[in-house]
């Protein structure tokens, strides 16, 4: 359903996991969330259970998949009808830290990749986004999810836009070619600040699937310590975010 292009079809298989997270309440009114002991609760103190579907937006075109196939609202409504109340929206770090990517328009991004059929599909189904920059299009997706009463967890999936995950793609672990911890923190802070006042953004998962030959326990612990500060930093930028972090080559949310 959420697959955009021929190229990406195979790339998506590992990303299209349905995340049934801390689930039950399916139609929450979106309001800010906080914790009460082990529970996530809303402003009224009612328990909120997140049922999130994964929606990839970290692949080469850096646009939420499938917008060439159907109008946004049709996809969002179907997500709600399936019983989800939340989307885990993936993003590549470069969307936040690399202006030469984030400032590309949707049109330019697809043209650069030779995806003209997909671009035609976007022009047919979601014409208003064609001339938006990739970062504006990402904000548009988040806003439209909110309009459809869907909460969002922003998931930093990878650094360089593309399929995730291989152990040798240079994106796997702190210090790998494309995983500069400072740049990562900068990107997380930027994203948290960008959505500071966006109520339906309820959480960030800080990095998908740590992995690869470079991983080691000492660095992991050191970075988890940094992560605790990161979470505070993210929290300072966005006053009501939950943060999550993977223990090893898996997702944890
Ligand atoms: C930004 O992205 C471009 C295109 O992928 C890449 O060539 C460049 O090295 C990146 N710049 C930084 C600072 O990561
Ligand atoms: C996008 O921009 C082009 C010019 O760069 C313009 O011709 C076209 O009408 C614009 N499309 C939309 C949907 O705004
Ligand atoms: C985030 O928004 C809150 C309330 O709107 C504001 O007090 C705070 O300064 C903002 N933080 C940043 C980092 O922009």
Short mmCIF file of C-alpha atoms and ligand atoms in Angstrom, two decimals:
data_model
loop_
_atom_site.label_atom_id
_atom_site.label_comp_id
_atom_site.label_asym_id
_atom_site.label_seq_id
_atom_site.Cartn_x
_atom_site.Cartn_y
_atom_site.Cartn_z
CA UNK A 1 0.00 0.00 0.00
CA UNK A 2 2.72 2.44 0.84
CA UNK A 3 5.15 1.51 -1.83
CA UNK A 4 6.17 4.13 -4.31
CA UNK A 5 8.42 2.79 -6.97
CA UNK A 6 9.74 -0.25 -8.67
CA UNK A 7 13.11 0.37 -7.07
CA UNK A 8 11.71 0.68 -3.64
CA UNK A 9 9.43 -2.30 -3.73
CA UNK A 10 12.12 -4.70 -2.71
CA UNK A 11 13.76 -2.19 -0.48
CA UNK A 12 10.77 -1.90 1.75
CA UNK A 13 10.32 -5.42 2.90
CA UNK A 14 12.12 -4.98 6.18
CA UNK A 15 10.59 -1.62 6.88
CA UNK A 16 6.99 -2.56 6.48
CA UNK A 17 6.61 -4.02 9.87
CA UNK A 18 3.45 -3.19 11.60
CA UNK A 19 4.25 -2.00 14.99
CA UNK A 20 1.60 -2.89 17.42
CA UNK A 21 2.99 -1.05 20.31
CA UNK A 22 1.66 -0.39 23.73
CA UNK A 23 -1.80 -0.74 22.25
CA UNK A 24 -5.53 -0.32 22.88
CA UNK A 25 -7.28 2.98 22.69
CA UNK A 26 -7.73 3.46 18.99
CA UNK A 27 -9.26 6.88 18.66
CA UNK A 28 -7.61 9.24 21.07
CA UNK A 29 -8.18 12.92 20.81
CA UNK A 30 -4.72 14.18 20.14
CA UNK A 31 -3.40 16.03 23.11
CA UNK A 32 -0.10 16.15 24.83
CA UNK A 33 1.00 13.00 26.56
CA UNK A 34 3.04 12.34 29.65
CA UNK A 35 3.86 9.41 31.88
CA UNK A 36 2.19 8.40 35.08
CA UNK A 37 4.24 5.64 36.65
CA UNK A 38 4.44 2.97 33.93
CA UNK A 39 1.54 4.37 31.91
CA UNK A 40 1.30 6.89 29.10
CA UNK A 41 -1.57 9.24 29.81
CA UNK A 42 -3.11 12.30 28.18
CA UNK A 43 -3.90 15.68 29.70
CA UNK A 44 -7.08 14.27 31.24
CA UNK A 45 -5.10 11.45 32.87
CA UNK A 46 -6.66 8.84 30.59
CA UNK A 47 -4.37 6.05 29.54
CA UNK A 48 -3.31 6.21 25.88
CA UNK A 49 -2.06 3.17 24.05
CA UNK A 50 -0.14 3.68 20.86
CA UNK A 51 -0.89 1.51 17.85
CA UNK A 52 1.57 2.67 15.24
CA UNK A 53 2.01 1.66 11.64
CA UNK A 54 5.40 2.14 10.01
CA UNK A 55 5.40 4.61 7.12
CA UNK A 56 8.79 4.86 5.44
CA UNK A 57 10.09 8.23 4.39
CA UNK A 58 13.82 7.51 4.61
CA UNK A 59 14.39 6.04 1.16
CA UNK A 60 16.24 7.78 -1.67
CA UNK A 61 13.43 10.17 -2.70
CA UNK A 62 12.94 11.22 0.97
CA UNK A 63 9.19 11.38 0.64
CA UNK A 64 6.62 9.25 2.45
CA UNK A 65 6.08 6.24 0.23
CA UNK A 66 2.92 5.79 -1.81
CA UNK A 67 1.93 9.39 -2.44
CA UNK A 68 2.19 8.65 -6.15
CA UNK A 69 -0.49 5.99 -5.80
CA UNK A 70 -3.23 7.57 -3.72
CA UNK A 71 -4.23 10.90 -2.26
CA UNK A 72 -2.84 11.41 1.21
CA UNK A 73 -6.19 11.45 2.96
CA UNK A 74 -7.23 8.14 1.42
CA UNK A 75 -4.12 6.47 2.85
CA UNK A 76 -4.52 8.16 6.24
CA UNK A 77 -8.18 7.19 6.49
CA UNK A 78 -7.32 3.60 5.75
CA UNK A 79 -4.68 3.62 8.48
CA UNK A 80 -7.35 4.80 10.92
CA UNK A 81 -9.86 2.24 9.65
CA UNK A 82 -7.34 -0.51 10.28
CA UNK A 83 -7.31 0.47 13.93
CA UNK A 84 -4.09 2.41 14.16
CA UNK A 85 -3.88 5.71 15.96
CA UNK A 86 -0.27 6.52 15.21
CA UNK A 87 2.37 6.48 12.49
CA UNK A 88 6.03 5.75 12.98
CA UNK A 89 7.34 8.06 10.30
CA UNK A 90 10.91 7.33 9.32
CA UNK A 91 13.41 9.98 8.24
CA UNK A 92 17.05 10.02 7.19
CA UNK A 93 19.36 12.17 9.27
CA UNK A 94 20.43 14.14 6.19
CA UNK A 95 16.91 15.49 5.87
CA UNK A 96 17.67 17.50 9.00
CA UNK A 97 21.38 18.19 8.57
CA UNK A 98 22.09 18.41 4.85
CA UNK A 99 20.60 21.43 3.12
CA UNK A 100 21.48 20.16 -0.32
CA UNK A 101 18.99 17.35 0.33
CA UNK A 102 16.35 19.04 2.45
CA UNK A 103 16.04 21.97 0.05
CA UNK A 104 15.46 19.83 -3.03
CA UNK A 105 11.89 20.03 -4.20
CA UNK A 106 9.88 16.84 -4.46
CA UNK A 107 10.03 17.27 -8.21
CA UNK A 108 13.83 17.63 -8.24
CA UNK A 109 14.31 14.68 -5.92
CA UNK A 110 12.30 12.33 -8.13
CA UNK A 111 13.78 13.73 -11.35
CA UNK A 112 17.31 13.26 -10.02
CA UNK A 113 16.52 9.60 -9.44
CA UNK A 114 14.90 9.17 -12.85
CA UNK A 115 11.55 8.35 -11.25
CA UNK A 116 9.39 10.20 -13.73
CA UNK A 117 6.46 7.77 -13.54
CA UNK A 118 6.29 8.19 -9.79
CA UNK A 119 6.47 11.94 -10.21
CA UNK A 120 3.52 11.86 -12.60
CA UNK A 121 1.66 9.81 -9.99
CA UNK A 122 2.39 12.39 -7.32
CA UNK A 123 1.23 15.19 -9.61
CA UNK A 124 -2.04 13.27 -10.12
CA UNK A 125 -2.68 12.22 -6.55
CA UNK A 126 -1.03 14.86 -4.38
CA UNK A 127 -0.35 17.81 -6.67
CA UNK A 128 0.11 20.34 -3.90
CA UNK A 129 3.43 18.86 -2.80
CA UNK A 130 5.27 18.81 -6.12
CA UNK A 131 7.03 22.13 -5.53
CA UNK A 132 7.55 21.78 -1.81
CA UNK A 133 11.08 21.20 -0.56
CA UNK A 134 11.64 17.78 0.97
CA UNK A 135 11.64 19.17 4.49
CA UNK A 136 8.42 21.09 3.78
CA UNK A 137 6.89 17.94 2.35
CA UNK A 138 7.86 16.07 5.50
CA UNK A 139 6.17 18.75 7.61
CA UNK A 140 3.13 18.56 5.33
CA UNK A 141 2.90 14.80 5.91
CA UNK A 142 3.08 15.28 9.69
CA UNK A 143 0.43 18.01 9.59
CA UNK A 144 -1.90 15.95 7.41
CA UNK A 145 -1.51 12.99 9.75
CA UNK A 146 -2.59 15.29 12.58
CA UNK A 147 -5.61 16.42 10.58
CA UNK A 148 -6.53 12.75 10.35
CA UNK A 149 -6.19 12.35 14.10
CA UNK A 150 -3.03 10.31 13.84
CA UNK A 151 -0.17 10.70 16.28
CA UNK A 152 3.39 10.57 14.98
CA UNK A 153 6.62 9.08 16.23
CA UNK A 154 9.53 10.51 14.27
CA UNK A 155 11.95 7.67 13.67
CA UNK A 156 15.54 8.47 12.71
CA UNK A 157 16.13 5.47 10.55
CA UNK A 158 19.46 6.02 8.84
CA UNK A 159 21.80 8.90 7.91
CA UNK A 160 22.04 8.80 4.11
CA UNK A 161 18.66 8.40 2.42
CA UNK A 162 18.28 4.82 1.26
CA UNK A 163 17.33 1.31 2.23
CA UNK A 164 18.07 0.29 5.76
CA UNK A 165 19.73 -1.85 7.02
CA UNK A 166 22.93 -3.54 6.12
CA UNK A 167 25.81 -4.04 8.52
CA UNK A 168 28.17 -2.51 5.98
CA UNK A 169 26.33 0.56 4.77
CA UNK A 170 28.32 2.99 6.92
CA UNK A 171 25.15 3.99 8.81
CA UNK A 172 25.11 1.27 11.44
CA UNK A 173 27.00 2.38 14.50
CA UNK A 174 28.47 5.46 16.16
CA UNK A 175 31.64 6.44 14.31
CA UNK A 176 30.78 4.65 11.06
CA UNK A 177 31.39 6.61 7.89
CA UNK A 178 27.93 8.19 7.87
CA UNK A 179 27.15 8.04 11.57
CA UNK A 180 28.83 10.99 13.16
CA UNK A 181 27.43 11.22 16.70
CA UNK A 182 27.64 15.02 16.77
CA UNK A 183 25.77 15.33 13.50
CA UNK A 184 23.21 12.85 14.77
CA UNK A 185 22.58 14.91 17.92
CA UNK A 186 22.33 18.05 15.82
CA UNK A 187 19.77 16.41 13.54
CA UNK A 188 17.67 15.13 16.44
CA UNK A 189 17.64 18.56 18.06
CA UNK A 190 16.67 20.20 14.78
CA UNK A 191 13.82 17.79 14.22
CA UNK A 192 12.56 18.19 17.78
CA UNK A 193 12.69 21.97 17.42
CA UNK A 194 10.97 21.91 14.05
CA UNK A 195 8.03 20.04 15.55
CA UNK A 196 8.15 21.74 18.91
CA UNK A 197 4.65 23.09 18.60
CA UNK A 198 3.18 20.19 16.68
CA UNK A 199 0.91 18.42 19.06
CA UNK A 200 0.43 15.19 17.15
CA UNK A 201 4.18 14.52 17.25
CA UNK A 202 4.27 12.53 20.46
CA UNK A 203 7.61 10.78 20.30
CA UNK A 204 10.96 10.26 18.65
CA UNK A 205 12.80 7.03 18.26
CA UNK A 206 16.37 8.14 18.20
CA UNK A 207 17.98 5.63 15.86
CA UNK A 208 16.87 2.51 14.11
CA UNK A 209 18.75 -0.77 14.46
CA UNK A 210 22.27 -0.10 15.69
CA UNK A 211 24.42 -2.65 13.92
CA UNK A 212 27.54 -3.50 11.98
CA UNK A 213 31.12 -4.53 12.49
CA UNK A 214 31.97 -1.33 14.36
CA UNK A 215 29.68 -1.94 17.29
CA UNK A 216 31.12 -2.59 20.71
CA UNK A 217 29.78 -2.58 24.23
CA UNK A 218 31.94 0.27 25.55
CA UNK A 219 30.88 2.66 22.82
CA UNK A 220 27.32 1.53 23.19
CA UNK A 221 27.32 2.41 26.89
CA UNK A 222 29.12 5.69 26.30
CA UNK A 223 26.60 6.67 23.68
CA UNK A 224 23.68 5.55 25.77
CA UNK A 225 24.97 7.95 28.40
CA UNK A 226 25.11 10.61 25.69
CA UNK A 227 21.67 9.48 24.67
CA UNK A 228 20.32 10.27 28.09
CA UNK A 229 21.54 13.81 27.54
CA UNK A 230 20.18 13.69 24.03
CA UNK A 231 16.79 12.78 25.31
CA UNK A 232 16.99 15.78 27.59
CA UNK A 233 18.11 17.90 24.68
CA UNK A 234 15.25 16.61 22.58
CA UNK A 235 12.99 17.23 25.50
CA UNK A 236 14.18 20.81 25.81
CA UNK A 237 13.42 21.35 22.16
CA UNK A 238 10.02 19.69 22.35
CA UNK A 239 8.40 19.79 25.70
CA UNK A 240 6.32 16.62 25.52
CA UNK A 241 8.15 13.96 23.56
CA UNK A 242 8.75 10.37 24.44
CA UNK A 243 12.08 9.03 23.31
CA UNK A 244 13.06 5.50 22.49
CA UNK A 245 16.33 3.82 21.65
CA UNK A 246 17.32 0.40 20.31
CA UNK A 247 19.31 -1.97 22.55
CA UNK A 248 21.10 -3.60 19.60
CA UNK A 249 20.16 -4.56 16.07
CA UNK A 250 16.47 -4.25 16.81
CA UNK A 251 13.89 -1.59 17.23
CA UNK A 252 12.62 -0.76 20.62
CA UNK A 253 9.65 1.38 21.13
C1 LIG B 1 24.97 16.14 1.67
O1 LIG B 1 24.38 15.27 0.74
C2 LIG B 1 25.06 15.21 -0.50
C3 LIG B 1 24.20 14.36 -1.43
O2 LIG B 1 24.00 13.09 -0.89
C4 LIG B 1 26.44 14.62 -0.26
O3 LIG B 1 27.14 14.59 -1.48
C5 LIG B 1 27.18 15.49 0.74
O4 LIG B 1 28.41 14.89 1.04
C6 LIG B 1 26.37 15.65 2.00
N1 LIG B 1 27.01 16.62 2.86
C7 LIG B 1 27.29 16.35 4.14
C8 LIG B 1 27.93 17.46 4.92
O5 LIG B 1 27.03 15.28 4.69
C1 LIG B 2 5.29 24.05 -9.66
O1 LIG B 2 6.18 25.02 -10.18
C2 LIG B 2 6.10 25.17 -11.60
C3 LIG B 2 7.14 26.21 -12.01
O2 LIG B 2 8.36 25.96 -11.42
C4 LIG B 2 4.74 25.63 -12.02
O3 LIG B 2 4.67 25.67 -13.41
C5 LIG B 2 3.69 24.65 -11.49
O4 LIG B 2 2.41 25.17 -11.76
C6 LIG B 2 3.86 24.46 -10.01
N1 LIG B 2 2.93 23.41 -9.60
C7 LIG B 2 2.18 23.50 -8.52
C8 LIG B 2 1.23 22.40 -8.26
O5 LIG B 2 2.26 24.44 -7.73
C1 LIG B 3 9.08 24.97 22.40
O1 LIG B 3 7.78 25.51 22.60
C2 LIG B 3 7.54 25.95 23.92
C3 LIG B 3 6.07 26.32 24.04
O2 LIG B 3 5.54 26.73 22.83
C4 LIG B 3 8.47 27.13 24.20
O3 LIG B 3 8.27 27.57 25.52
C5 LIG B 3 9.91 26.66 24.03
O4 LIG B 3 10.79 27.75 24.18
C6 LIG B 3 10.12 26.04 22.67
N1 LIG B 3 11.45 25.47 22.63
C7 LIG B 3 12.27 25.68 21.58
C8 LIG B 3 13.61 25.04 21.70
O5 LIG B 3 11.96 26.29 20.60
#
